[in-house]
Short mmCIF file of C-alpha atoms and ligand atoms in Angstrom, two decimals:
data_model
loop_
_atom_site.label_atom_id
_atom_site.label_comp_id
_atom_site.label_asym_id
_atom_site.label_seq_id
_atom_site.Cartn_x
_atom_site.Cartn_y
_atom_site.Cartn_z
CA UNK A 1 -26.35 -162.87 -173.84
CA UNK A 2 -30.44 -162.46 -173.10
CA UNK A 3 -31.89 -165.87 -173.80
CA UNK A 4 -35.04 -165.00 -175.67
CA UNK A 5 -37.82 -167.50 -177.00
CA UNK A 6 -37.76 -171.15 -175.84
CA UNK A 7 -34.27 -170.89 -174.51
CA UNK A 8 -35.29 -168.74 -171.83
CA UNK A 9 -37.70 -171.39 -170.38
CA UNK A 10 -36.47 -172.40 -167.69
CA UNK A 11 -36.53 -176.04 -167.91
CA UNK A 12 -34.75 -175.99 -171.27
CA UNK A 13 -32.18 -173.14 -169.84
CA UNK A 14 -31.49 -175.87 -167.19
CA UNK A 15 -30.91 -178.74 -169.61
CA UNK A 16 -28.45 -176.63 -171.68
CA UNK A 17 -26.11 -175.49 -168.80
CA UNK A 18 -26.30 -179.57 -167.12
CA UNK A 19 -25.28 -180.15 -170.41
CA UNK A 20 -22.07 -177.35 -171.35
CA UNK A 21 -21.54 -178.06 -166.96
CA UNK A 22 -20.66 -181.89 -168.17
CA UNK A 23 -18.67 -181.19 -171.06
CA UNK A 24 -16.33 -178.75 -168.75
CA UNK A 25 -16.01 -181.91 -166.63
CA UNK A 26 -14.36 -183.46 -169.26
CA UNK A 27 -17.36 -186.35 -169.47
CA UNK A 28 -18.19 -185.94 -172.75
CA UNK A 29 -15.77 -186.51 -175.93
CA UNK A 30 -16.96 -186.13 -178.85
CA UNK A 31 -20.45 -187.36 -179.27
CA UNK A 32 -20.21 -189.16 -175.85
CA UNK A 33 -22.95 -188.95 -173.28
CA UNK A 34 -26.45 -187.80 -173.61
CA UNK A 35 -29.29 -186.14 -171.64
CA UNK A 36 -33.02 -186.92 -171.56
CA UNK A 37 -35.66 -184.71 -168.88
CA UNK A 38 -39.17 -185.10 -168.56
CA UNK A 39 -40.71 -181.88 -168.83
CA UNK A 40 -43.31 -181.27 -166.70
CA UNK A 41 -47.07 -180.21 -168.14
CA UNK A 42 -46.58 -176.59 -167.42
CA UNK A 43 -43.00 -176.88 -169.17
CA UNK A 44 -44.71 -178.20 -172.19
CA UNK A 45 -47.31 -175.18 -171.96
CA UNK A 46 -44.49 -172.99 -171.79
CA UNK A 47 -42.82 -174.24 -175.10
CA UNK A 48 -45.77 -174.93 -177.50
CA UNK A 49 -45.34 -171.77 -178.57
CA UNK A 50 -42.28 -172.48 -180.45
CA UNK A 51 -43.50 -175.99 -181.52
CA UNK A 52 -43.06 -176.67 -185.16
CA UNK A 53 -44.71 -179.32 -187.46
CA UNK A 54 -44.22 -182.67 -186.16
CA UNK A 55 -42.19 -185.23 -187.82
CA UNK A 56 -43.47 -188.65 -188.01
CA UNK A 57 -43.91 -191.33 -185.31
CA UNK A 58 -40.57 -193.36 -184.76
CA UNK A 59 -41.07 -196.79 -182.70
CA UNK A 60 -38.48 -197.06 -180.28
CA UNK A 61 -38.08 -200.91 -179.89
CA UNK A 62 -38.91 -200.41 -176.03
CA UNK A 63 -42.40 -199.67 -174.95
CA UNK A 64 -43.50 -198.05 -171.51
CA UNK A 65 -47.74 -197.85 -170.75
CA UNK A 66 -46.51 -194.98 -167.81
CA UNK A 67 -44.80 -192.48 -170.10
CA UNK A 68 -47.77 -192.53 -172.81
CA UNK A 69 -47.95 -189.08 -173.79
CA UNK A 70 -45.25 -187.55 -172.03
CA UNK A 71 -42.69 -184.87 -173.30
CA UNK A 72 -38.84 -185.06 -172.91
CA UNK A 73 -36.47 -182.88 -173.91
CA UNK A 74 -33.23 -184.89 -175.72
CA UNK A 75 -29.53 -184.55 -176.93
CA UNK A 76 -29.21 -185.53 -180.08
CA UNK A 77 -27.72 -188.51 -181.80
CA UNK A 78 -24.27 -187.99 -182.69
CA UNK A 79 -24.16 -184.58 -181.57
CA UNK A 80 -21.59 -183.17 -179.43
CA UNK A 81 -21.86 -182.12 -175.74
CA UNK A 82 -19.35 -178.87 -177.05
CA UNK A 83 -21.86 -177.66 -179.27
CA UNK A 84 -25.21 -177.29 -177.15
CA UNK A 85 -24.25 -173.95 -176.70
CA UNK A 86 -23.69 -172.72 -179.79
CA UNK A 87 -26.04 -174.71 -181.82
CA UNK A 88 -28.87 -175.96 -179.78
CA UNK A 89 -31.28 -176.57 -182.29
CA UNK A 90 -29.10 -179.20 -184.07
CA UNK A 91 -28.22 -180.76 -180.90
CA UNK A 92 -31.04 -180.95 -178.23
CA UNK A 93 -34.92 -180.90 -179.06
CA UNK A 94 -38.43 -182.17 -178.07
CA UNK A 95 -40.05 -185.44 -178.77
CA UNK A 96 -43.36 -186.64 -178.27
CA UNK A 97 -44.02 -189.99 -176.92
CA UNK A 98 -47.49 -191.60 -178.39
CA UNK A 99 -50.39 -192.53 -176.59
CA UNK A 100 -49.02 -196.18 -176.99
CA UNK A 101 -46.07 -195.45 -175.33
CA UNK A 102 -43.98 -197.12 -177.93
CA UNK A 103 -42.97 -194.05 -180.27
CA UNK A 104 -41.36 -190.62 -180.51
CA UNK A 105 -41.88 -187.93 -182.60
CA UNK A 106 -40.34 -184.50 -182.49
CA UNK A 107 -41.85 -180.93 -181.66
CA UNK A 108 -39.41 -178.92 -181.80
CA UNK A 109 -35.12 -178.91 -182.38
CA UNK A 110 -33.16 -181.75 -183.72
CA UNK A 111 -33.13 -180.13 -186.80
CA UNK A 112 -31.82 -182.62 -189.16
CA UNK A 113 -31.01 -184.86 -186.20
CA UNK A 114 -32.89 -187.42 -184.30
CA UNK A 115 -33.01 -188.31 -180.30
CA UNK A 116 -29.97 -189.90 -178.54
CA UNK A 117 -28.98 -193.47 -179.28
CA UNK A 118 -29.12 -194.28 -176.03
CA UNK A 119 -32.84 -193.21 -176.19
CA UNK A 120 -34.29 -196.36 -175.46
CA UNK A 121 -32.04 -196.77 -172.40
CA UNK A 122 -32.99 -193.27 -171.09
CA UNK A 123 -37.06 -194.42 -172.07
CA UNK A 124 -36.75 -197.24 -169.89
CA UNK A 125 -35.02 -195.97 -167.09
CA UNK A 126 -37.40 -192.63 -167.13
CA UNK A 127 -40.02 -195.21 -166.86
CA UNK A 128 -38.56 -197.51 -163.89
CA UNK A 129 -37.71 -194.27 -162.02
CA UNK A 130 -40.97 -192.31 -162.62
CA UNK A 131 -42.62 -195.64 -160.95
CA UNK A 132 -40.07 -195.89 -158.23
CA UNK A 133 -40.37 -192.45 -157.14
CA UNK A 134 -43.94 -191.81 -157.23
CA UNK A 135 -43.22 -189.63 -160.28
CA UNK A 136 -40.49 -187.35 -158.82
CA UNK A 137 -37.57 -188.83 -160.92
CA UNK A 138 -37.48 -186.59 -164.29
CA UNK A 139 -33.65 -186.45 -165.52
CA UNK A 140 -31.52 -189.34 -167.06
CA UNK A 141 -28.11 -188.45 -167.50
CA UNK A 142 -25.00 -190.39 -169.23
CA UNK A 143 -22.10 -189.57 -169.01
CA UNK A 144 -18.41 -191.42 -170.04
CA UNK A 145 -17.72 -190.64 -166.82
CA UNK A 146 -13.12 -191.38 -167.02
CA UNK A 147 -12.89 -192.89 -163.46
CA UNK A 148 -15.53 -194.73 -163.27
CA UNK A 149 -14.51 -196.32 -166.56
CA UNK A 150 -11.50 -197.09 -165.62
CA UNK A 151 -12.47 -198.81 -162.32
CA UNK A 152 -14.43 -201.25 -164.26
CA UNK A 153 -11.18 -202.40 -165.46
CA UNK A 154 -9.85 -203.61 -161.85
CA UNK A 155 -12.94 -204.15 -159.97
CA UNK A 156 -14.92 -207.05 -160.06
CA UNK A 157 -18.28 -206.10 -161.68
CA UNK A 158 -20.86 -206.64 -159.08
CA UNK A 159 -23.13 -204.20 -157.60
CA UNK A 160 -21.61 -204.60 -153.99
CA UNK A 161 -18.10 -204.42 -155.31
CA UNK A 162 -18.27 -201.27 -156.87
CA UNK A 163 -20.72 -199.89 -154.03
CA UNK A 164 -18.75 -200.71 -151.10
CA UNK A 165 -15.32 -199.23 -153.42
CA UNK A 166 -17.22 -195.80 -154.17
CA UNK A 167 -19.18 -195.43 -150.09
CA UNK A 168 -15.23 -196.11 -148.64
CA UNK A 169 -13.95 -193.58 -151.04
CA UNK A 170 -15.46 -190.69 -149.53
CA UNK A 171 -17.96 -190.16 -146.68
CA UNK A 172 -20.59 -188.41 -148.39
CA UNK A 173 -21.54 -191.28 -150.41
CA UNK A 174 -23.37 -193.51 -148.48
CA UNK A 175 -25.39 -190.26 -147.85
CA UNK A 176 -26.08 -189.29 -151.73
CA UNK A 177 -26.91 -193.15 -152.89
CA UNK A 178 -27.26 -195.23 -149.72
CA UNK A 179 -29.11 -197.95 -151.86
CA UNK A 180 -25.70 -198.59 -154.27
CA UNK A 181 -24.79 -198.50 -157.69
CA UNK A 182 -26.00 -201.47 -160.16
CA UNK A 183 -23.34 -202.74 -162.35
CA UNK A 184 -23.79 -204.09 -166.34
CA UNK A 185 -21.71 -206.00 -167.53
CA UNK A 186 -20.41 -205.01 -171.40
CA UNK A 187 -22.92 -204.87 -173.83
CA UNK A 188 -23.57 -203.30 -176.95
CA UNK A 189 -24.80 -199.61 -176.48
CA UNK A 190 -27.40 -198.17 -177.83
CA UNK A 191 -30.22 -201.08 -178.38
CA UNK A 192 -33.20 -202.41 -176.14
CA UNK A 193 -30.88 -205.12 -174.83
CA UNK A 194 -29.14 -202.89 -172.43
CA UNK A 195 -31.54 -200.73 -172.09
CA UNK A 196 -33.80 -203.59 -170.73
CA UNK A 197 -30.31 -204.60 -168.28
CA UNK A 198 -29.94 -201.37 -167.09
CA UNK A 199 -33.52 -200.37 -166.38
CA UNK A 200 -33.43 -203.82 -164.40
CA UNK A 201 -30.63 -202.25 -162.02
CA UNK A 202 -32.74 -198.56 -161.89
CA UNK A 203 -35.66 -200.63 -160.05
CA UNK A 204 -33.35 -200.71 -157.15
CA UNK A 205 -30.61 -198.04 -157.49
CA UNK A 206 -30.43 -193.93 -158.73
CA UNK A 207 -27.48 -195.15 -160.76
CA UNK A 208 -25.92 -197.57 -162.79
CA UNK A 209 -22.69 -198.23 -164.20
CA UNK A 210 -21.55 -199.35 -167.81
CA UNK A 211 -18.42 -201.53 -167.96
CA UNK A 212 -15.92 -200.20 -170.06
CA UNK A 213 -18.50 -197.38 -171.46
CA UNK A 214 -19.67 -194.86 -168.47
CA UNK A 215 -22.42 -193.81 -165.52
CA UNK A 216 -26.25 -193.87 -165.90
CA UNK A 217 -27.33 -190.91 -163.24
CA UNK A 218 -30.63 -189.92 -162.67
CA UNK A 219 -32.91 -187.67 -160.43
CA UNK A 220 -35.62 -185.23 -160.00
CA UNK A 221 -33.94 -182.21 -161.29
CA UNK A 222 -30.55 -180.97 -163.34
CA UNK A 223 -28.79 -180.00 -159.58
CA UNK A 224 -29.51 -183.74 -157.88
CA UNK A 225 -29.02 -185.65 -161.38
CA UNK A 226 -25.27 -183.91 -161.85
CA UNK A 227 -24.48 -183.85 -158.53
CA UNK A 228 -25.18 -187.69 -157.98
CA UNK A 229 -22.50 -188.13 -161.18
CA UNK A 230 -20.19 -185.46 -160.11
CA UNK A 231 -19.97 -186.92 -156.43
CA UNK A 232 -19.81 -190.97 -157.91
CA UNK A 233 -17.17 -190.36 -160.36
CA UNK A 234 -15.72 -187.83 -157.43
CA UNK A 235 -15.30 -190.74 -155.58
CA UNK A 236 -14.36 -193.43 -158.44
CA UNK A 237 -11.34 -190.83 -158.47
CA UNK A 238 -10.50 -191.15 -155.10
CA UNK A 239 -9.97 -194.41 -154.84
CA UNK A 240 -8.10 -194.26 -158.22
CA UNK A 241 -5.62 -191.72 -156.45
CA UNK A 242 -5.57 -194.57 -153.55
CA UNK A 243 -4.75 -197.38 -155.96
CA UNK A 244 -2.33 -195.67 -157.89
CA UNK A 245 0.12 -195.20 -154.90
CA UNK A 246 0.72 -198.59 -154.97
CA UNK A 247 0.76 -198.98 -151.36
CA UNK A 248 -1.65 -201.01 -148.80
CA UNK A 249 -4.63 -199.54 -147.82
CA UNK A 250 -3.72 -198.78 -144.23
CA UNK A 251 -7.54 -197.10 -143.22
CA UNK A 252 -10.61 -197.16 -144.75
CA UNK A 253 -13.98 -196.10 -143.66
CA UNK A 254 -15.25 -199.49 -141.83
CA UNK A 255 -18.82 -200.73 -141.93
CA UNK A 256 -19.45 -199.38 -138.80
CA UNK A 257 -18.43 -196.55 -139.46
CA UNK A 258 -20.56 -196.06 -142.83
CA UNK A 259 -23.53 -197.65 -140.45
CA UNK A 260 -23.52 -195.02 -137.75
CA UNK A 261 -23.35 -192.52 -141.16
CA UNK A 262 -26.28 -193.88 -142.16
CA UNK A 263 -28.17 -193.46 -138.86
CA UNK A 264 -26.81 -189.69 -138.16
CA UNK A 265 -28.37 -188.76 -141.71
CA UNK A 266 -31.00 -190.69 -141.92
CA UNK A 267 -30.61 -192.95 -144.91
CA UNK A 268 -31.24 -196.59 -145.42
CA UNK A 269 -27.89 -198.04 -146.50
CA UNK A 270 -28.14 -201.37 -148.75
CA UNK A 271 -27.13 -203.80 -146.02
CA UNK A 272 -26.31 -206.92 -148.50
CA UNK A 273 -23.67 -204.64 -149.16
CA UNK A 274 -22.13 -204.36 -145.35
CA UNK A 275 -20.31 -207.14 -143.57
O1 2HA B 301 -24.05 -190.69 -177.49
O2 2HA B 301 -22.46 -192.07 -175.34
O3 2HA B 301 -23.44 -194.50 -175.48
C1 2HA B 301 -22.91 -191.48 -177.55
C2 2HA B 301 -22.88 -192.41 -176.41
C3 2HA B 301 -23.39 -193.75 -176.64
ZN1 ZN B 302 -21.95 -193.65 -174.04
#
């Protein structure tokens, strides 16, 4: 079907398919998962258009001076990853952010819905990332991502445990996240407490995990953001397939080895995390 309106901007196009692309993965039950992008000024030029009377100011609990102002499209709270499709203006919108940075308010969507629970944790990781990449990072995705989960079960839950599991899993990795993957501990979704905790970990790492809950991906665009999930919990599922034989792990890719990956490409790899 001809996208017409604000669905054929491109931006919000983008965010829709990321978001039906997850589902098919299988990442999002439900109402799990949600997706936040920071839409660029030309993006929010593009959509204005189609703005409708703003609701009121909401205070977040979390407060960031660097994303005053800013737009971001959201998924909504409660609403289901299944249905962005077929009824996007229930389940994905615009907000506002004030010039306090401490507020939302929405533009446009989220009819008779509000932003994400897992808002605040998306504000605060937008605004770690924005800082820590000069402004390139614009996409927070999360995403109950199954393997990843479940390794959270068997692991021990420290950043180097889980990195060192998910670059020996498959070769690409060190490659895509050569810095790691941060680890929280369990904590209660949805508040300022872990969204503090995990924008902590995004100061040093494109990715953080949730114990017993999912993956925190982000990036500067929908391709990058997806494929730095699809290739962690790629991975995760790997080593799952490894585990589950039951037998010793005979080979494995050996510091080294991930060292003279790191120089052939390029990358910086996180060496607290190499023997
Ligand atoms: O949106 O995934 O973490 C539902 C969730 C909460
Ligand atoms: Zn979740």
């Amino acid at each position: 079907m001809e996208k017409t309106g604000i669905f054929a901007v491109e931006c919000v196009e983008g965010f829709m398919r990321m978001c039906n692309d997850g589902w098919l993965q299988g990442w999002h039950e439900r109402n799990g998962g949600n997706l936040t992008y920071r839409m660029k000024e030309e993006e929010v030029e593009a959509c204005r258009p189609y703005f409708t009377e703003p609701g009121p100011w909401v205070k977040m609990g979390v407060q960031a001076d660097n994303l005053a102002g800013e737009y971001f499209i959201t998924t909504g709270s409660g609403k289901f990853f299944r249905n962005v499709e077929i009824k996007p203006e229930e389940s994905l919108g615009i907000v506002e952010i004030n010039p306090e940075g401490d507020a939302w308010r929405i533009v446009w969507g989220l009819v008779n819905a509000k932003p994400t629970s897992e808002f605040p944790s998306h504000f605060m990781n937008h605004s770690v990332r924005k800082a820590a990449t000069n402004g390139a990072n614009r996409v927070i995705y999360h995403l109950h991502a199954t393997n990843v989960i479940a390794l959270t079960y068997v692991l021990p839950l420290t950043d180097r445990d889980f990195s060192r599991a998910l670059w020996q899993s498959a070769t690409e990795c060190p490659v895509v996240f050569p810095e790691g993957v941060g680890v929280c501990p369990w904590m209660v979704p949805g508040g300022a407490d872990i969204a503090m905790a995990t924008s902590e970990l995004m100061k040093t790492y494109q990715a953080a995990i949730w114990a017993q809950h999912g993956l925190f991906a982000s990036g500067p665009d929908f391709d990058i953001t997806f494929g730095l999930a699809h290739t962690i919990e790629k991975s995760a599922e790997i080593y799952w397939k490894v585990l589950a034989t039951g037998q010793p792990i005979r080979q494995t890719i050996t510091d080294d080895a991930l060292r003279a990956i790191a120089k052939d490409f390029g990358v910086q790899l996180n060496e607290a995390f190499l023997d």
